mmCIF file of C-alpha atoms in Angstrom:
data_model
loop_
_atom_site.group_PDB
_atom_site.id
_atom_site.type_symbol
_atom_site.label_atom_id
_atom_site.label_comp_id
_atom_site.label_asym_id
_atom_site.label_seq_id
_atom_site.Cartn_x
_atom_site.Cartn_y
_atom_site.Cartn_z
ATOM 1 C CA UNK H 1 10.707 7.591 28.957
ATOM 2 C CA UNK H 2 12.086 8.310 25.632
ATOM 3 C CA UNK H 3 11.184 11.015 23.159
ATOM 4 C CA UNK H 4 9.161 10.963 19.989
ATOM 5 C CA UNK H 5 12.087 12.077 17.721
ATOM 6 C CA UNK H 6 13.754 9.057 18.708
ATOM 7 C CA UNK H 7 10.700 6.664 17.600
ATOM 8 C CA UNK H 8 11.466 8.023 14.241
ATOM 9 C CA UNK H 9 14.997 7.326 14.072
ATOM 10 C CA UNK H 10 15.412 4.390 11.822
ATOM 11 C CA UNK H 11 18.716 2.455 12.875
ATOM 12 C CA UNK H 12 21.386 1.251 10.170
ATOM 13 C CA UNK H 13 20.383 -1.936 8.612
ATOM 14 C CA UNK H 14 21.783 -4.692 9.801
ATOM 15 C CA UNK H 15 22.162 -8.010 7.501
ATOM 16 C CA UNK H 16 19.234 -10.510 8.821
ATOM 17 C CA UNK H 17 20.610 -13.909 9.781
ATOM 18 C CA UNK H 18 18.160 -16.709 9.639
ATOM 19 C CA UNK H 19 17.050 -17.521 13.128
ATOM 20 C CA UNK H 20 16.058 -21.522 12.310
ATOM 21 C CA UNK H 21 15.935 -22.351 15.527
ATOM 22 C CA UNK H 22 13.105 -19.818 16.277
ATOM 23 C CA UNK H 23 9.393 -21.413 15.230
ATOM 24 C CA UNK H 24 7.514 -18.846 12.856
ATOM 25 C CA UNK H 25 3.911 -17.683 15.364
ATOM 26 C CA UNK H 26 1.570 -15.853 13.882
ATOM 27 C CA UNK H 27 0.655 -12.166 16.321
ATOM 28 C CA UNK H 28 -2.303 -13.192 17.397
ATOM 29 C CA UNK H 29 -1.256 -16.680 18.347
ATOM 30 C CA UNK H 30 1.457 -15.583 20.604
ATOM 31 C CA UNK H 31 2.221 -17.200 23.850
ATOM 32 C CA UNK H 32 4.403 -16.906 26.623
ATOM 33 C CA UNK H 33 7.333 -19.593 26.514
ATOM 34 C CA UNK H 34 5.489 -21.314 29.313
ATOM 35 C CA UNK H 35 2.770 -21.785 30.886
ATOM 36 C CA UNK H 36 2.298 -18.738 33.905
ATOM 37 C CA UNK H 37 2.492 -19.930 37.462
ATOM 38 C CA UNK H 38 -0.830 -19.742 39.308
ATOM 39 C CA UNK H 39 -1.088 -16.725 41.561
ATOM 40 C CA UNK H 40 -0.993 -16.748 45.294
ATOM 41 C CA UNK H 41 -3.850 -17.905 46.774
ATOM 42 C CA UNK H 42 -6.975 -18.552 44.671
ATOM 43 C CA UNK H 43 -8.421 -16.315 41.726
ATOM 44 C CA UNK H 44 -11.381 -14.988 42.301
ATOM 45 C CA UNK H 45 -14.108 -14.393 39.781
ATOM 46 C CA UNK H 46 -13.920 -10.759 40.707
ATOM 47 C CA UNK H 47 -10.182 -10.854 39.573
ATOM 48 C CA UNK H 48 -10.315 -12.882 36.068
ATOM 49 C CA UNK H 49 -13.190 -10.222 35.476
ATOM 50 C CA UNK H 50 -10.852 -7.092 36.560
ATOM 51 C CA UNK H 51 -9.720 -6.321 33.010
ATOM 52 C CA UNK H 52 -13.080 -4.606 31.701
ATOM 53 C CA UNK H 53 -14.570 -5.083 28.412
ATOM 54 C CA UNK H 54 -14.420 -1.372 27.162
ATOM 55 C CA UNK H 55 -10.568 -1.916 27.767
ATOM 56 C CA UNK H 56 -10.678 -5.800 25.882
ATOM 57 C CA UNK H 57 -12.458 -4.105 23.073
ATOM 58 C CA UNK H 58 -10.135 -0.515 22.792
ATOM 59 C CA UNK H 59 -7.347 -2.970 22.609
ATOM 60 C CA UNK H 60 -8.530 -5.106 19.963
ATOM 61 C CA UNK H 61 -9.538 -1.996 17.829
ATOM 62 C CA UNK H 62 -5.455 -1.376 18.143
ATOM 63 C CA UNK H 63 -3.566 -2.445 14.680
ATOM 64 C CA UNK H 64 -2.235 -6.282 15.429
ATOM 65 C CA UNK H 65 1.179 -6.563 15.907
ATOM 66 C CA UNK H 66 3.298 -9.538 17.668
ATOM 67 C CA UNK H 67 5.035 -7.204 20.508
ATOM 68 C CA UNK H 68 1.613 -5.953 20.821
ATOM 69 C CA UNK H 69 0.293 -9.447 21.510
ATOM 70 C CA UNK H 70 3.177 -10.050 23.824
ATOM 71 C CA UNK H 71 2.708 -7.008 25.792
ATOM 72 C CA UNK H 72 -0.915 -7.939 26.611
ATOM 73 C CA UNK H 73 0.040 -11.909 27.236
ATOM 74 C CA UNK H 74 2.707 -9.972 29.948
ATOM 75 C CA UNK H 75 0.235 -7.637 31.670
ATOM 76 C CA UNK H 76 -2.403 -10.413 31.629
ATOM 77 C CA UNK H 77 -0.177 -12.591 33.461
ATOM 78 C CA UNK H 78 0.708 -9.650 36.114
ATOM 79 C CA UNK H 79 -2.646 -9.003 36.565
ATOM 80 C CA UNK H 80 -3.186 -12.691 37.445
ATOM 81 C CA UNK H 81 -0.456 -13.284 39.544
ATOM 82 C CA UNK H 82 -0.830 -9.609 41.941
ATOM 83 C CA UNK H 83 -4.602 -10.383 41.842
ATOM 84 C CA UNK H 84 -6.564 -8.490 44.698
ATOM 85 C CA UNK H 85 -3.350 -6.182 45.070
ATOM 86 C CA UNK H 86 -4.886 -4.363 42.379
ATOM 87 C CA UNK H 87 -8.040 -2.180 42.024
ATOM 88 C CA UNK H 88 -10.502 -2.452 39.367
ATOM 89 C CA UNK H 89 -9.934 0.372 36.535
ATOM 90 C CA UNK H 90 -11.419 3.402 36.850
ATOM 91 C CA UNK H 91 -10.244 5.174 33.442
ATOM 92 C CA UNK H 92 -13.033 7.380 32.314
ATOM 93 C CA UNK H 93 -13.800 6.181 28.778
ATOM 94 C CA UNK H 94 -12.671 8.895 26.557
ATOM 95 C CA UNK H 95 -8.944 8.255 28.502
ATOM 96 C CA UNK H 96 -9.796 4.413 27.705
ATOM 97 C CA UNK H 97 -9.561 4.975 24.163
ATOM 98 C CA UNK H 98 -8.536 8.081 22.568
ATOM 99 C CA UNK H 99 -7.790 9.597 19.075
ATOM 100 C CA UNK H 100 -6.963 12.710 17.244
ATOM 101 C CA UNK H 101 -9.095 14.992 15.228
ATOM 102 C CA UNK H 102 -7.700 13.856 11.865
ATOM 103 C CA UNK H 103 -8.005 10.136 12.797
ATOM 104 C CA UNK H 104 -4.187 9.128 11.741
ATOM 105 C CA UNK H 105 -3.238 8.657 15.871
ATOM 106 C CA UNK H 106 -5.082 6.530 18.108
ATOM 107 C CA UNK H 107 -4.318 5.443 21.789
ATOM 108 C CA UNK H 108 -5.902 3.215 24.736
ATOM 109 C CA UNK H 109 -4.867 3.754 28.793
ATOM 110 C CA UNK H 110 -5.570 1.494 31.385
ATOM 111 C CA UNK H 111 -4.300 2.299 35.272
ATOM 112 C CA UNK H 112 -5.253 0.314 38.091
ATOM 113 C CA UNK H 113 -4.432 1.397 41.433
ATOM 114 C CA UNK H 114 -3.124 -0.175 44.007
ATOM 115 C CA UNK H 115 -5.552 -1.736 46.840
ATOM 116 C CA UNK H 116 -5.430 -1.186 50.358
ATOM 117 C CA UNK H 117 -2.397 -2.505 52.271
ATOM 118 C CA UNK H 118 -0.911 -3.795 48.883
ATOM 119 C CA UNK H 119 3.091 -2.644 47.841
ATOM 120 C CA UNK H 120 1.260 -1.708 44.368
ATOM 121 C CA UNK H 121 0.969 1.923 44.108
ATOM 122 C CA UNK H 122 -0.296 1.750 40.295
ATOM 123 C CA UNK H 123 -0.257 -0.611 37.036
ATOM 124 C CA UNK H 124 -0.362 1.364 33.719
ATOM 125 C CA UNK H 125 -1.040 -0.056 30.144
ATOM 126 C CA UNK H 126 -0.740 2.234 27.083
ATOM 127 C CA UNK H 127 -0.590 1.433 23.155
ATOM 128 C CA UNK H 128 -0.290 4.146 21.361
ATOM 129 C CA UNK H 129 -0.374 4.624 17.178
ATOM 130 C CA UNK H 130 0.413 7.445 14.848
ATOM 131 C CA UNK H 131 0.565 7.617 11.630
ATOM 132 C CA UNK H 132 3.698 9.339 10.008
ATOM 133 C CA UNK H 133 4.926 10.418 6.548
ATOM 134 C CA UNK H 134 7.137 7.212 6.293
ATOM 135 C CA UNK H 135 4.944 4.722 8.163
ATOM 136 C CA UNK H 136 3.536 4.462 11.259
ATOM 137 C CA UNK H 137 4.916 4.575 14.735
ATOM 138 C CA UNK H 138 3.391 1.952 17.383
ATOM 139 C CA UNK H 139 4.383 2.235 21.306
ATOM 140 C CA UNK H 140 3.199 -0.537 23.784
ATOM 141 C CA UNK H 141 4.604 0.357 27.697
ATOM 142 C CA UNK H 142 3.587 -1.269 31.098
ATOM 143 C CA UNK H 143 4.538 0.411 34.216
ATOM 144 C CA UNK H 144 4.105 -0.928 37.912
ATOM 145 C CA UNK H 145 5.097 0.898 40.134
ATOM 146 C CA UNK H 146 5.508 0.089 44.170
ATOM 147 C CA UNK H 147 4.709 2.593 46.802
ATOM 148 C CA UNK H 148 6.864 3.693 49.628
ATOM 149 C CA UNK H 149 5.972 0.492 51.886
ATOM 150 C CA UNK H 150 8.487 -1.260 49.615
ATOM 151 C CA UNK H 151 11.942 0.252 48.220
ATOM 152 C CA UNK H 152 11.970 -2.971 45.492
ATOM 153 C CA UNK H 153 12.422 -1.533 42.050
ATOM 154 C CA UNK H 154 9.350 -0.510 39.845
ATOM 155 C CA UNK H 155 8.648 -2.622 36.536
ATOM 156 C CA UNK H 156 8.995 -0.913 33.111
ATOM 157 C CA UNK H 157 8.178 -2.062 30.113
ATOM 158 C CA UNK H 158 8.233 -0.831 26.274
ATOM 159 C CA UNK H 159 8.294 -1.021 22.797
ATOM 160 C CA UNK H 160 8.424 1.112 20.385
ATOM 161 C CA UNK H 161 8.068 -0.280 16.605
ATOM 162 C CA UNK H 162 9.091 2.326 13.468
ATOM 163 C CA UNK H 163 9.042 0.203 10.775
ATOM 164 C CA UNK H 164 7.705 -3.440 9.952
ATOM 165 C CA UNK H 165 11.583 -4.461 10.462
ATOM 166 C CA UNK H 166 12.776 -2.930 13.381
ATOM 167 C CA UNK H 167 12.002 -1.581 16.586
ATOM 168 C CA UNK H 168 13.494 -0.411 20.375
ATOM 169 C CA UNK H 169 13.058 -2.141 23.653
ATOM 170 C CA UNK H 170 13.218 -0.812 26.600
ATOM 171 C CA UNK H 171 13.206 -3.345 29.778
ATOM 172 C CA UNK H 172 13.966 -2.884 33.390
ATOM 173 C CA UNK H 173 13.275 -3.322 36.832
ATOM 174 C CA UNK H 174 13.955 0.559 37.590
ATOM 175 C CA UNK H 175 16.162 0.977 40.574
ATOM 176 C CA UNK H 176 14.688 3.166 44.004
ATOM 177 C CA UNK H 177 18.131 3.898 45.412
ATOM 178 C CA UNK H 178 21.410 5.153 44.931
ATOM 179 C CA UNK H 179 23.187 1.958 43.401
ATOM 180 C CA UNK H 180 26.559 3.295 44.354
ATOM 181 C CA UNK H 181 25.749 3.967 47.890
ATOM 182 C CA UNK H 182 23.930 0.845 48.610
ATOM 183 C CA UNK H 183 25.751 -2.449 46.835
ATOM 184 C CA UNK H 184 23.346 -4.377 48.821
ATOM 185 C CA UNK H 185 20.285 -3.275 46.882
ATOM 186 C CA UNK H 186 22.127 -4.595 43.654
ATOM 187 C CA UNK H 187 23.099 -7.783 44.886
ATOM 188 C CA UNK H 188 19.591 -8.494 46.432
ATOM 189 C CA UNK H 189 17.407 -7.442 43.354
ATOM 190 C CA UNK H 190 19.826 -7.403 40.396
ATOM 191 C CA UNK H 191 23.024 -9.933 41.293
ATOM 192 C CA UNK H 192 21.247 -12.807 43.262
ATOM 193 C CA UNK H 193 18.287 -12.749 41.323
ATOM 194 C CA UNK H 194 20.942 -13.321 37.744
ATOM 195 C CA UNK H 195 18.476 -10.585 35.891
ATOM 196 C CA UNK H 196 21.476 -9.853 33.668
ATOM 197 C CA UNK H 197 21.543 -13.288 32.055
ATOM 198 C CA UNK H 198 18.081 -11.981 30.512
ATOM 199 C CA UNK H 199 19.944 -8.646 29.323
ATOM 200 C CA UNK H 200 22.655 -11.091 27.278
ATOM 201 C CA UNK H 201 19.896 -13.604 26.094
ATOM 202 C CA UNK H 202 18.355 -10.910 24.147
ATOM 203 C CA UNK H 203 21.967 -8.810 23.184
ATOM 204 C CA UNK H 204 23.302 -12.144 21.786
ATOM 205 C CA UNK H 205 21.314 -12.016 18.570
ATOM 206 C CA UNK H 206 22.571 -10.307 16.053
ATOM 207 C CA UNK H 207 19.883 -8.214 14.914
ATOM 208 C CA UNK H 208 20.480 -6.016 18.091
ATOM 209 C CA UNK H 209 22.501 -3.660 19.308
ATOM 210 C CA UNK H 210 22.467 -1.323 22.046
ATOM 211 C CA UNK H 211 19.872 1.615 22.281
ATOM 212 C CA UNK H 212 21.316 4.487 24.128
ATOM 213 C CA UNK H 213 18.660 7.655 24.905
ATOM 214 C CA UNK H 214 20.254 11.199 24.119
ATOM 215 C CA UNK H 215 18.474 12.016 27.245
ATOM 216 C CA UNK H 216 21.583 11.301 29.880
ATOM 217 C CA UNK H 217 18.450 11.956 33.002
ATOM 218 C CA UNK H 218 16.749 8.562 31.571
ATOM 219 C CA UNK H 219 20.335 6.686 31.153
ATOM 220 C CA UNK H 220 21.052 7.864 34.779
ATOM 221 C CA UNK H 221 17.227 6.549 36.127
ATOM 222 C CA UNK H 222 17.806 3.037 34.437
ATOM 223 C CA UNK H 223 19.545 -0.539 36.037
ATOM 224 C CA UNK H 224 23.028 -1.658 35.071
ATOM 225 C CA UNK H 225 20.604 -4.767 34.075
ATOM 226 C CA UNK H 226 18.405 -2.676 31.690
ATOM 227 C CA UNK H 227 17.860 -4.141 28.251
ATOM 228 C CA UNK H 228 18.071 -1.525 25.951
ATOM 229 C CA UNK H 229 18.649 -2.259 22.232
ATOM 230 C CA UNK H 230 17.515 -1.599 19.010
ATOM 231 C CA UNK H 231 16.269 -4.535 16.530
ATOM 232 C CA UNK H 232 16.993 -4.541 12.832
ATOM 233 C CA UNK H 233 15.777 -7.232 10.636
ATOM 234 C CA UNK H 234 16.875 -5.400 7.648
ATOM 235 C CA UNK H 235 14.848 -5.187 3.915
ATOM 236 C CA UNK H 236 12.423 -7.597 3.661
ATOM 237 C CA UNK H 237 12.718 -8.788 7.755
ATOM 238 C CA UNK H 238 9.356 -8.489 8.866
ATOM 239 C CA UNK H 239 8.870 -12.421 9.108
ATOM 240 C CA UNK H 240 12.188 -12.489 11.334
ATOM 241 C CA UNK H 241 11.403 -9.747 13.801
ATOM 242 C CA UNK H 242 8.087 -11.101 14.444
ATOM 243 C CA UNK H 243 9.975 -14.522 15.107
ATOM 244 C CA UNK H 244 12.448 -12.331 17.483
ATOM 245 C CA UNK H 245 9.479 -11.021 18.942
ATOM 246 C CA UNK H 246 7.805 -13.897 19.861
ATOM 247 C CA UNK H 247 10.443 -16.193 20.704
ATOM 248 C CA UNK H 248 13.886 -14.588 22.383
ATOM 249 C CA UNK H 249 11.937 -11.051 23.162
ATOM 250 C CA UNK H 250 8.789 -12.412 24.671
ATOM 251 C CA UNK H 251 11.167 -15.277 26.349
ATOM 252 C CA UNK H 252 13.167 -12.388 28.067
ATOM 253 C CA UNK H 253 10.180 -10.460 28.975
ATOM 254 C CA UNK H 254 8.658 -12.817 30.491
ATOM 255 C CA UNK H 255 11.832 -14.087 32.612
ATOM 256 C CA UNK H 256 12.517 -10.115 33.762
ATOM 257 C CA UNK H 257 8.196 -9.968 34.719
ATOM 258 C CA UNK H 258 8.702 -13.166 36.609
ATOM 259 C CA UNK H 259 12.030 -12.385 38.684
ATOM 260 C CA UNK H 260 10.217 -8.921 39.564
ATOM 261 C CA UNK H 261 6.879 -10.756 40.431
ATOM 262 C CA UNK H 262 8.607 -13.013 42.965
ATOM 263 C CA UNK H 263 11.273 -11.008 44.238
ATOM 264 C CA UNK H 264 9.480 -7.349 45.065
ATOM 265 C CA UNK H 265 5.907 -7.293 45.008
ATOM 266 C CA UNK H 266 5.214 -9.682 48.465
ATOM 267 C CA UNK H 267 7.214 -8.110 50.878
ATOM 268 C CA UNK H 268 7.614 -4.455 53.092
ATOM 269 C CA UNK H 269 10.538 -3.462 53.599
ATOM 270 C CA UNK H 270 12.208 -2.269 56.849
ATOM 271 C CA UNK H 271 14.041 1.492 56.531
ATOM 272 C CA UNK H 272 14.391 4.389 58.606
ATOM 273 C CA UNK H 273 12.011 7.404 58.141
ATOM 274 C CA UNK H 274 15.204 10.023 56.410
ATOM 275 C CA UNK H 275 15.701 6.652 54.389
ATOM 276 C CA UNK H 276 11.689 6.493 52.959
ATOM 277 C CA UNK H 277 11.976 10.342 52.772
ATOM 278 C CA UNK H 278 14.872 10.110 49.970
ATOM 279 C CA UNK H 279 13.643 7.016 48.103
ATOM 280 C CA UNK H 280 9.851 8.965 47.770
ATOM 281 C CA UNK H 281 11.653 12.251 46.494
ATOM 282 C CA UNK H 282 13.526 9.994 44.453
ATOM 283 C CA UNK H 283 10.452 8.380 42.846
ATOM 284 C CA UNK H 284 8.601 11.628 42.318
ATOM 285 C CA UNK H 285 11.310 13.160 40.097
ATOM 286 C CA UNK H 286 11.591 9.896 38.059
ATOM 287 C CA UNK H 287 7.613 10.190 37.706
ATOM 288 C CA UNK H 288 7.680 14.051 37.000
ATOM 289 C CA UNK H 289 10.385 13.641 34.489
ATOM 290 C CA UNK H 290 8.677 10.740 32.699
ATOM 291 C CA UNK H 291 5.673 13.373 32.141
ATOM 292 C CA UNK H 292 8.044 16.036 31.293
ATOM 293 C CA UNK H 293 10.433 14.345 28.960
ATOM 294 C CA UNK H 294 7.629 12.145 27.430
ATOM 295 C CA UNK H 295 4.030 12.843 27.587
ATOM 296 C CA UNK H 296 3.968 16.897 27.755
ATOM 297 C CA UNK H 297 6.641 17.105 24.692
ATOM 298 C CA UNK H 298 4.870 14.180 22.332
ATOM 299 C CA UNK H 299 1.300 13.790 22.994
ATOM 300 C CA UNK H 300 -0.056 16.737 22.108
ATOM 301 C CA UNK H 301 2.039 16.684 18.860
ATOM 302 C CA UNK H 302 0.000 13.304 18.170
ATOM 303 C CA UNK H 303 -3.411 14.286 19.458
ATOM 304 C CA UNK H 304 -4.201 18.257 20.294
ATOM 305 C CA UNK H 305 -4.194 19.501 23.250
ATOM 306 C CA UNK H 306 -7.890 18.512 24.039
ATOM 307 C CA UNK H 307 -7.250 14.973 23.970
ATOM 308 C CA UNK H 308 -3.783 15.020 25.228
ATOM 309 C CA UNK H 309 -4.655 17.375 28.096
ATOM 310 C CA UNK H 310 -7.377 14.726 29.329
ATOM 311 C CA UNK H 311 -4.967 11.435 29.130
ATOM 312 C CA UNK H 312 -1.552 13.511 30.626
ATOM 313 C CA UNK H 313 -4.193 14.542 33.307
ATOM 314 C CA UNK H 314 -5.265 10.665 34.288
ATOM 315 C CA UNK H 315 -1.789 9.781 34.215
ATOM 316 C CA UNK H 316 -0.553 12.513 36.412
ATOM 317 C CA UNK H 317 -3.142 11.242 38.931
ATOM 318 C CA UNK H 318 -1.328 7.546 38.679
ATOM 319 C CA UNK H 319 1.396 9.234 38.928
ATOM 320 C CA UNK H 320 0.309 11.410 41.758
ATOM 321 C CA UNK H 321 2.248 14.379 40.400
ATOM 322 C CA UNK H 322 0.050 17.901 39.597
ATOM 323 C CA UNK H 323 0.655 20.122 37.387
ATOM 324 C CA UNK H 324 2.958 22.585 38.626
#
């Protein structure tokens, strides 16, 4: 939901304040804060073997990086907890992993649809990395998103790194109404459930400040609850931000995953027909603008149009938007 130029806007520097209380994890030790809860029902061996190994392996081909690690720790733990709610993947293998002619950009994509009868309408992984002249620019997003049996908000998820210092987070449980029009839609998923406390957890350190998107469409799409910043560590940060990211970041991440796992993926919800009509128009111009502000602009800047044209096609069918 944001725009390439933006990945390459480096932030001022901000003076890095030692963050002692934080313990120093190496990326590919990273952990959630605590231990997940166990999903409804019993796991299946069918379920812990959902996540296929062309997918294990395209991720692990990714460079390391901690949010990187925390992303997958996040969608791992989804995955567990929605279980048979989701569909094995089906992403044709040259979607799975994907990569540009002059091998400086490489990218993975992983959707799994929603089953039968489930509120699920699709779960979307992507890690994408390009090379650039000053660096490299790394973007890790999850996106679940609930179908029209449901009007609880869909899950977003991303980060986008631009430097071994600093980076942009973008983390919400993305309203499916008018907020104005119906104060008891905040109260039940935003107010009662205290998802702002994870907003100030993360705004309190001082290597953050707000991130706001020139593009006033995604400002207007987004929660009053939406963590949005930018993280500076400053010259020489890299061993801070990594601490940010896997203590206070993954912390928050995980507390914003787990209010939205237990509050709007187990139930229907009752509405009148005009009602579902204007929350499903709603959700298809969120989803066409995503692939209109984001994917049709960028990705075939990174990776041709060949390659592009194949992974803005899969995504358009998780989506369920065509090409006009």
């Amino acid at each position: 939901m944001l725009r390439l130029e933006h990945y390459l806007r480096t932030p001022p520097a901000i003076a890095p304040t030692p963050l002692t209380a934080l313990p120093r994890i190496r990326p590919r030790a990273v952990r959630l804060p605590c231990e997940a809860p166990l999903p409804r029902g019993k796991t299946s061996s069918t379920v812990r073997a959902s996540a296929p190994p062309m997918r294990k392996a395209a991720a692990a081909r990714m460079p390391s990086l901690a949010h990187r690690e925390v992303a997958r720790a996040l969608a791992d733990e989804a995955e567990a907890r929605l279980g048979a709610q989701l569909m094995p993947s089906a992403v044709p293998a040259d979607v799975a992993e994907f990569r540009n002619g002059a091998g400086n950009a490489v990218g993975t994509l992983d959707v799994r649809h929603g089953a039968p009868d489930s509120p699920i309408d699709f779960m979307l992984q992507s890690s994408l990395h390009c090379k650039v002249p000053n660096g490299a620019i790394d973007i890790t997003s999850i996106l679940v998103f609930l179908n029209a049996s449901t009007d609880a908000p869909h899950f977003l998820l991303e980060f986008i790194q631009g430097s071994p210092t600093s980076m942009v987070v973008i983390l919400d449980l993305l309203p499916r109404k008018d907020l104005a029009l119906h104060p008891e839609y905040i109260e039940k998923y935003y107010q009662n459930t205290q998802l702002d406390k994870q907003r100030e957890n993360i705004e309190e350190l001082p290597q953050t400040r707000p991130y706001r998107s020139t593009s006033l469409f995604v400002r207007s799409a987004c929660s009053p609850t939406a963590v949005s910043v930018s993280i500076d560590c400053g010259q020489g940060g890299e061993s801070i931000l990594e601490e940010i990211v896997c203590g206070h970041l993954a912390s928050v991440a995980k507390g914003v995953l787990q209010i939205w796992l237990d509050n709007c993926t187990g139930n229907t919800s009752e509405m009148e027909q005009v009602e579902r009509d204007i929350m499903v128009k709603r959700d298809q111009v969120v989803r066409l603008k995503s692939i209109e502000v984001d994917l049709t602009a960028n990705l075939p800047r990174m990776f041709g149009p060949e390659v592009s044209g194949r992974v803005i096609t899969e995504i358009r069918r998780a989506f369920g938007v065509q090409e006009a």
